[in-house]
Amino acid sequence: QVQLVESGGGLVQAGGSLRLSCAASGDIYSFYSMGWYRQAPGKQREMVASFVRGSSTNYATHAKGRFTVFSDYAKNTVYLQMTSLKPEDTAVYYCNAVRLREGPLWGQGTQVTVSS
């Protein structure tokens, strides 16, 4: 019944910025962990950034120094701020959340395309 909905994807020039949103239908405070993942055509899904509630964010090497995750608990929304985007960042980006004793929850994804 709880859903995650991503938004904010689109087409952007290399070097540009984009902010993705993950809106939850439930209280994000109830999630044990949350994160952002991405999948490019022909490749496996990979972690971009993730965090356990109350802890610091773990960033993939390709995201360090460029991407930032922050949360707005009042809006039940988690954001991924992306800067200095590269064509290699082109992928479908997915929001993920985990509740203990339950399986992972995924959004439908939002397309990010970075042109050269």
mmCIF file of the C-alpha atoms, coordinates in Angstrom:
data_MODEL
# 
_entry.id   MODEL 
# 
loop_
_atom_site.group_PDB 
_atom_site.id 
_atom_site.type_symbol 
_atom_site.label_atom_id 
_atom_site.label_alt_id 
_atom_site.label_comp_id 
_atom_site.label_asym_id 
_atom_site.label_entity_id 
_atom_site.label_seq_id 
_atom_site.pdbx_PDB_ins_code 
_atom_site.Cartn_x 
_atom_site.Cartn_y 
_atom_site.Cartn_z 
_atom_site.occupancy 
_atom_site.B_iso_or_equiv 
_atom_site.pdbx_formal_charge 
_atom_site.auth_seq_id 
_atom_site.auth_comp_id 
_atom_site.auth_asym_id 
_atom_site.auth_atom_id 
_atom_site.pdbx_PDB_model_num 
ATOM 1   C CA . GLN A 1 1   ? 0.000  0.000  0.000   1.00 0.00 ? 1   GLN A CA 1 
ATOM 2   C CA . VAL A 1 2   ? 2.928  2.339  0.696   1.00 0.00 ? 2   VAL A CA 1 
ATOM 3   C CA . GLN A 1 3   ? 4.324  3.765  -2.525  1.00 0.00 ? 3   GLN A CA 1 
ATOM 4   C CA . LEU A 1 4   ? 7.405  5.676  -3.638  1.00 0.00 ? 4   LEU A CA 1 
ATOM 5   C CA . VAL A 1 5   ? 7.103  8.102  -6.541  1.00 0.00 ? 5   VAL A CA 1 
ATOM 6   C CA . GLU A 1 6   ? 10.170 9.592  -8.215  1.00 0.00 ? 6   GLU A CA 1 
ATOM 7   C CA . SER A 1 7   ? 10.135 12.833 -10.151 1.00 0.00 ? 7   SER A CA 1 
ATOM 8   C CA . GLY A 1 8   ? 12.509 15.499 -11.433 1.00 0.00 ? 8   GLY A CA 1 
ATOM 9   C CA . GLY A 1 9   ? 14.230 13.587 -14.204 1.00 0.00 ? 9   GLY A CA 1 
ATOM 10  C CA . GLY A 1 10  ? 14.752 15.018 -17.649 1.00 0.00 ? 10  GLY A CA 1 
ATOM 11  C CA . LEU A 1 11  ? 17.255 16.083 -20.270 1.00 0.00 ? 11  LEU A CA 1 
ATOM 12  C CA . VAL A 1 12  ? 20.205 18.200 -19.181 1.00 0.00 ? 12  VAL A CA 1 
ATOM 13  C CA . GLN A 1 13  ? 23.495 19.325 -20.698 1.00 0.00 ? 13  GLN A CA 1 
ATOM 14  C CA . ALA A 1 14  ? 26.783 17.962 -19.380 1.00 0.00 ? 14  ALA A CA 1 
ATOM 15  C CA . GLY A 1 15  ? 27.928 20.029 -16.417 1.00 0.00 ? 15  GLY A CA 1 
ATOM 16  C CA . GLY A 1 16  ? 24.383 20.898 -15.463 1.00 0.00 ? 16  GLY A CA 1 
ATOM 17  C CA . SER A 1 17  ? 22.365 20.095 -12.364 1.00 0.00 ? 17  SER A CA 1 
ATOM 18  C CA . LEU A 1 18  ? 19.186 18.224 -11.562 1.00 0.00 ? 18  LEU A CA 1 
ATOM 19  C CA . ARG A 1 19  ? 17.239 17.525 -8.394  1.00 0.00 ? 19  ARG A CA 1 
ATOM 20  C CA . LEU A 1 20  ? 15.325 14.280 -8.093  1.00 0.00 ? 20  LEU A CA 1 
ATOM 21  C CA . SER A 1 21  ? 12.510 13.785 -5.602  1.00 0.00 ? 21  SER A CA 1 
ATOM 22  C CA . CYS A 1 22  ? 11.225 10.635 -3.953  1.00 0.00 ? 22  CYS A CA 1 
ATOM 23  C CA . ALA A 1 23  ? 7.820  11.173 -2.380  1.00 0.00 ? 23  ALA A CA 1 
ATOM 24  C CA . ALA A 1 24  ? 6.512  8.474  -0.057  1.00 0.00 ? 24  ALA A CA 1 
ATOM 25  C CA . SER A 1 25  ? 2.835  7.876  0.655   1.00 0.00 ? 25  SER A CA 1 
ATOM 26  C CA . GLY A 1 26  ? 3.820  6.947  4.202   1.00 0.00 ? 26  GLY A CA 1 
ATOM 27  C CA . ASP A 1 27  ? 6.006  8.376  6.929   1.00 0.00 ? 27  ASP A CA 1 
ATOM 28  C CA . ILE A 1 28  ? 9.627  8.147  5.785   1.00 0.00 ? 28  ILE A CA 1 
ATOM 29  C CA . TYR A 1 29  ? 10.657 8.167  9.431   1.00 0.00 ? 29  TYR A CA 1 
ATOM 30  C CA . SER A 1 30  ? 9.330  4.602  9.577   1.00 0.00 ? 30  SER A CA 1 
ATOM 31  C CA . PHE A 1 31  ? 11.891 3.382  7.027   1.00 0.00 ? 31  PHE A CA 1 
ATOM 32  C CA . TYR A 1 32  ? 15.011 1.701  8.327   1.00 0.00 ? 32  TYR A CA 1 
ATOM 33  C CA . SER A 1 33  ? 16.989 2.799  5.280   1.00 0.00 ? 33  SER A CA 1 
ATOM 34  C CA . MET A 1 34  ? 16.530 4.641  2.017   1.00 0.00 ? 34  MET A CA 1 
ATOM 35  C CA . GLY A 1 35  ? 18.598 5.214  -1.059  1.00 0.00 ? 35  GLY A CA 1 
ATOM 36  C CA . TRP A 1 36  ? 18.941 6.017  -4.720  1.00 0.00 ? 36  TRP A CA 1 
ATOM 37  C CA . TYR A 1 37  ? 19.926 3.512  -7.399  1.00 0.00 ? 37  TYR A CA 1 
ATOM 38  C CA . ARG A 1 38  ? 20.283 3.750  -11.149 1.00 0.00 ? 38  ARG A CA 1 
ATOM 39  C CA . GLN A 1 39  ? 20.251 1.469  -14.159 1.00 0.00 ? 39  GLN A CA 1 
ATOM 40  C CA . ALA A 1 40  ? 21.623 2.270  -17.592 1.00 0.00 ? 40  ALA A CA 1 
ATOM 41  C CA . PRO A 1 41  ? 20.646 0.281  -20.705 1.00 0.00 ? 41  PRO A CA 1 
ATOM 42  C CA . GLY A 1 42  ? 22.417 -3.080 -20.791 1.00 0.00 ? 42  GLY A CA 1 
ATOM 43  C CA . LYS A 1 43  ? 23.824 -2.668 -17.293 1.00 0.00 ? 43  LYS A CA 1 
ATOM 44  C CA . GLN A 1 44  ? 22.890 -3.884 -13.839 1.00 0.00 ? 44  GLN A CA 1 
ATOM 45  C CA . ARG A 1 45  ? 21.262 -1.636 -11.297 1.00 0.00 ? 45  ARG A CA 1 
ATOM 46  C CA . GLU A 1 46  ? 23.844 0.060  -9.087  1.00 0.00 ? 46  GLU A CA 1 
ATOM 47  C CA . MET A 1 47  ? 23.766 2.052  -5.886  1.00 0.00 ? 47  MET A CA 1 
ATOM 48  C CA . VAL A 1 48  ? 24.171 5.804  -6.126  1.00 0.00 ? 48  VAL A CA 1 
ATOM 49  C CA . ALA A 1 49  ? 23.673 6.751  -2.486  1.00 0.00 ? 49  ALA A CA 1 
ATOM 50  C CA . SER A 1 50  ? 22.045 5.188  0.560   1.00 0.00 ? 50  SER A CA 1 
ATOM 51  C CA . PHE A 1 51  ? 21.679 5.752  4.266   1.00 0.00 ? 51  PHE A CA 1 
ATOM 52  C CA . VAL A 1 52  ? 20.396 4.083  7.388   1.00 0.00 ? 52  VAL A CA 1 
ATOM 53  C CA . ARG A 1 53  ? 18.059 6.279  9.429   1.00 0.00 ? 53  ARG A CA 1 
ATOM 54  C CA . GLY A 1 54  ? 20.104 8.573  11.627  1.00 0.00 ? 54  GLY A CA 1 
ATOM 55  C CA . SER A 1 55  ? 23.409 7.821  9.928   1.00 0.00 ? 55  SER A CA 1 
ATOM 56  C CA . SER A 1 56  ? 25.534 9.528  7.305   1.00 0.00 ? 56  SER A CA 1 
ATOM 57  C CA . THR A 1 57  ? 24.992 8.841  3.627   1.00 0.00 ? 57  THR A CA 1 
ATOM 58  C CA . ASN A 1 58  ? 27.092 6.293  1.791   1.00 0.00 ? 58  ASN A CA 1 
ATOM 59  C CA . TYR A 1 59  ? 27.917 7.464  -1.739  1.00 0.00 ? 59  TYR A CA 1 
ATOM 60  C CA . ALA A 1 60  ? 29.183 5.475  -4.684  1.00 0.00 ? 60  ALA A CA 1 
ATOM 61  C CA . THR A 1 61  ? 32.599 6.556  -5.922  1.00 0.00 ? 61  THR A CA 1 
ATOM 62  C CA . HIS A 1 62  ? 31.119 8.123  -9.044  1.00 0.00 ? 62  HIS A CA 1 
ATOM 63  C CA . ALA A 1 63  ? 28.753 10.218 -6.911  1.00 0.00 ? 63  ALA A CA 1 
ATOM 64  C CA . LYS A 1 64  ? 31.134 11.524 -4.249  1.00 0.00 ? 64  LYS A CA 1 
ATOM 65  C CA . GLY A 1 65  ? 31.611 15.268 -4.425  1.00 0.00 ? 65  GLY A CA 1 
ATOM 66  C CA . ARG A 1 66  ? 28.854 15.679 -7.009  1.00 0.00 ? 66  ARG A CA 1 
ATOM 67  C CA . PHE A 1 67  ? 25.649 14.227 -5.566  1.00 0.00 ? 67  PHE A CA 1 
ATOM 68  C CA . THR A 1 68  ? 23.977 14.983 -2.248  1.00 0.00 ? 68  THR A CA 1 
ATOM 69  C CA . VAL A 1 69  ? 21.053 13.294 -0.500  1.00 0.00 ? 69  VAL A CA 1 
ATOM 70  C CA . PHE A 1 70  ? 18.823 15.159 1.923   1.00 0.00 ? 70  PHE A CA 1 
ATOM 71  C CA . SER A 1 71  ? 15.408 14.553 3.478   1.00 0.00 ? 71  SER A CA 1 
ATOM 72  C CA . ASP A 1 72  ? 12.356 16.612 4.297   1.00 0.00 ? 72  ASP A CA 1 
ATOM 73  C CA . TYR A 1 73  ? 10.464 14.637 6.912   1.00 0.00 ? 73  TYR A CA 1 
ATOM 74  C CA . ALA A 1 74  ? 7.544  17.067 6.957   1.00 0.00 ? 74  ALA A CA 1 
ATOM 75  C CA . LYS A 1 75  ? 6.958  16.373 3.257   1.00 0.00 ? 75  LYS A CA 1 
ATOM 76  C CA . ASN A 1 76  ? 7.901  12.684 3.456   1.00 0.00 ? 76  ASN A CA 1 
ATOM 77  C CA . THR A 1 77  ? 10.331 13.295 0.618   1.00 0.00 ? 77  THR A CA 1 
ATOM 78  C CA . VAL A 1 78  ? 13.953 12.370 -0.023  1.00 0.00 ? 78  VAL A CA 1 
ATOM 79  C CA . TYR A 1 79  ? 15.953 14.290 -2.599  1.00 0.00 ? 79  TYR A CA 1 
ATOM 80  C CA . LEU A 1 80  ? 18.980 13.580 -4.730  1.00 0.00 ? 80  LEU A CA 1 
ATOM 81  C CA . GLN A 1 81  ? 20.769 16.782 -5.727  1.00 0.00 ? 81  GLN A CA 1 
ATOM 82  C CA . MET A 1 82  ? 22.939 16.088 -8.754  1.00 0.00 ? 82  MET A CA 1 
ATOM 83  C CA . THR A 1 83  ? 25.581 18.536 -9.971  1.00 0.00 ? 83  THR A CA 1 
ATOM 84  C CA . SER A 1 84  ? 28.354 18.449 -12.568 1.00 0.00 ? 84  SER A CA 1 
ATOM 85  C CA . LEU A 1 85  ? 26.406 15.842 -14.490 1.00 0.00 ? 85  LEU A CA 1 
ATOM 86  C CA . LYS A 1 86  ? 28.187 13.702 -17.052 1.00 0.00 ? 86  LYS A CA 1 
ATOM 87  C CA . PRO A 1 87  ? 26.873 11.662 -19.993 1.00 0.00 ? 87  PRO A CA 1 
ATOM 88  C CA . GLU A 1 88  ? 27.832 8.560  -17.987 1.00 0.00 ? 88  GLU A CA 1 
ATOM 89  C CA . ASP A 1 89  ? 25.146 9.532  -15.463 1.00 0.00 ? 89  ASP A CA 1 
ATOM 90  C CA . THR A 1 90  ? 22.432 8.797  -18.023 1.00 0.00 ? 90  THR A CA 1 
ATOM 91  C CA . ALA A 1 91  ? 20.157 6.144  -16.537 1.00 0.00 ? 91  ALA A CA 1 
ATOM 92  C CA . VAL A 1 92  ? 16.806 5.474  -14.948 1.00 0.00 ? 92  VAL A CA 1 
ATOM 93  C CA . TYR A 1 93  ? 17.036 6.499  -11.307 1.00 0.00 ? 93  TYR A CA 1 
ATOM 94  C CA . TYR A 1 94  ? 15.082 4.591  -8.673  1.00 0.00 ? 94  TYR A CA 1 
ATOM 95  C CA . CYS A 1 95  ? 14.204 5.375  -5.093  1.00 0.00 ? 95  CYS A CA 1 
ATOM 96  C CA . ASN A 1 96  ? 14.470 2.566  -2.560  1.00 0.00 ? 96  ASN A CA 1 
ATOM 97  C CA . ALA A 1 97  ? 13.226 2.125  0.991   1.00 0.00 ? 97  ALA A CA 1 
ATOM 98  C CA . VAL A 1 98  ? 13.381 -0.693 3.503   1.00 0.00 ? 98  VAL A CA 1 
ATOM 99  C CA . ARG A 1 99  ? 11.260 -1.490 6.515   1.00 0.00 ? 99  ARG A CA 1 
ATOM 100 C CA . LEU A 1 100 ? 12.428 -4.182 8.884   1.00 0.00 ? 100 LEU A CA 1 
ATOM 101 C CA . ARG A 1 101 ? 10.522 -7.450 8.444   1.00 0.00 ? 101 ARG A CA 1 
ATOM 102 C CA . GLU A 1 102 ? 9.506  -6.386 4.944   1.00 0.00 ? 102 GLU A CA 1 
ATOM 103 C CA . GLY A 1 103 ? 11.084 -6.607 1.505   1.00 0.00 ? 103 GLY A CA 1 
ATOM 104 C CA . PRO A 1 104 ? 12.591 -3.620 -0.287  1.00 0.00 ? 104 PRO A CA 1 
ATOM 105 C CA . LEU A 1 105 ? 10.243 -1.038 -1.753  1.00 0.00 ? 105 LEU A CA 1 
ATOM 106 C CA . TRP A 1 106 ? 10.976 0.522  -5.146  1.00 0.00 ? 106 TRP A CA 1 
ATOM 107 C CA . GLY A 1 107 ? 9.567  3.413  -7.110  1.00 0.00 ? 107 GLY A CA 1 
ATOM 108 C CA . GLN A 1 108 ? 8.869  3.253  -10.838 1.00 0.00 ? 108 GLN A CA 1 
ATOM 109 C CA . GLY A 1 109 ? 11.937 5.294  -11.710 1.00 0.00 ? 109 GLY A CA 1 
ATOM 110 C CA . THR A 1 110 ? 12.637 8.590  -13.430 1.00 0.00 ? 110 THR A CA 1 
ATOM 111 C CA . GLN A 1 111 ? 14.747 8.998  -16.572 1.00 0.00 ? 111 GLN A CA 1 
ATOM 112 C CA . VAL A 1 112 ? 17.850 11.183 -16.447 1.00 0.00 ? 112 VAL A CA 1 
ATOM 113 C CA . THR A 1 113 ? 19.551 11.924 -19.746 1.00 0.00 ? 113 THR A CA 1 
ATOM 114 C CA . VAL A 1 114 ? 22.775 13.934 -19.907 1.00 0.00 ? 114 VAL A CA 1 
ATOM 115 C CA . SER A 1 115 ? 23.833 15.133 -23.336 1.00 0.00 ? 115 SER A CA 1 
ATOM 116 C CA . SER A 1 116 ? 27.397 15.901 -24.407 1.00 0.00 ? 116 SER A CA 1 
# 
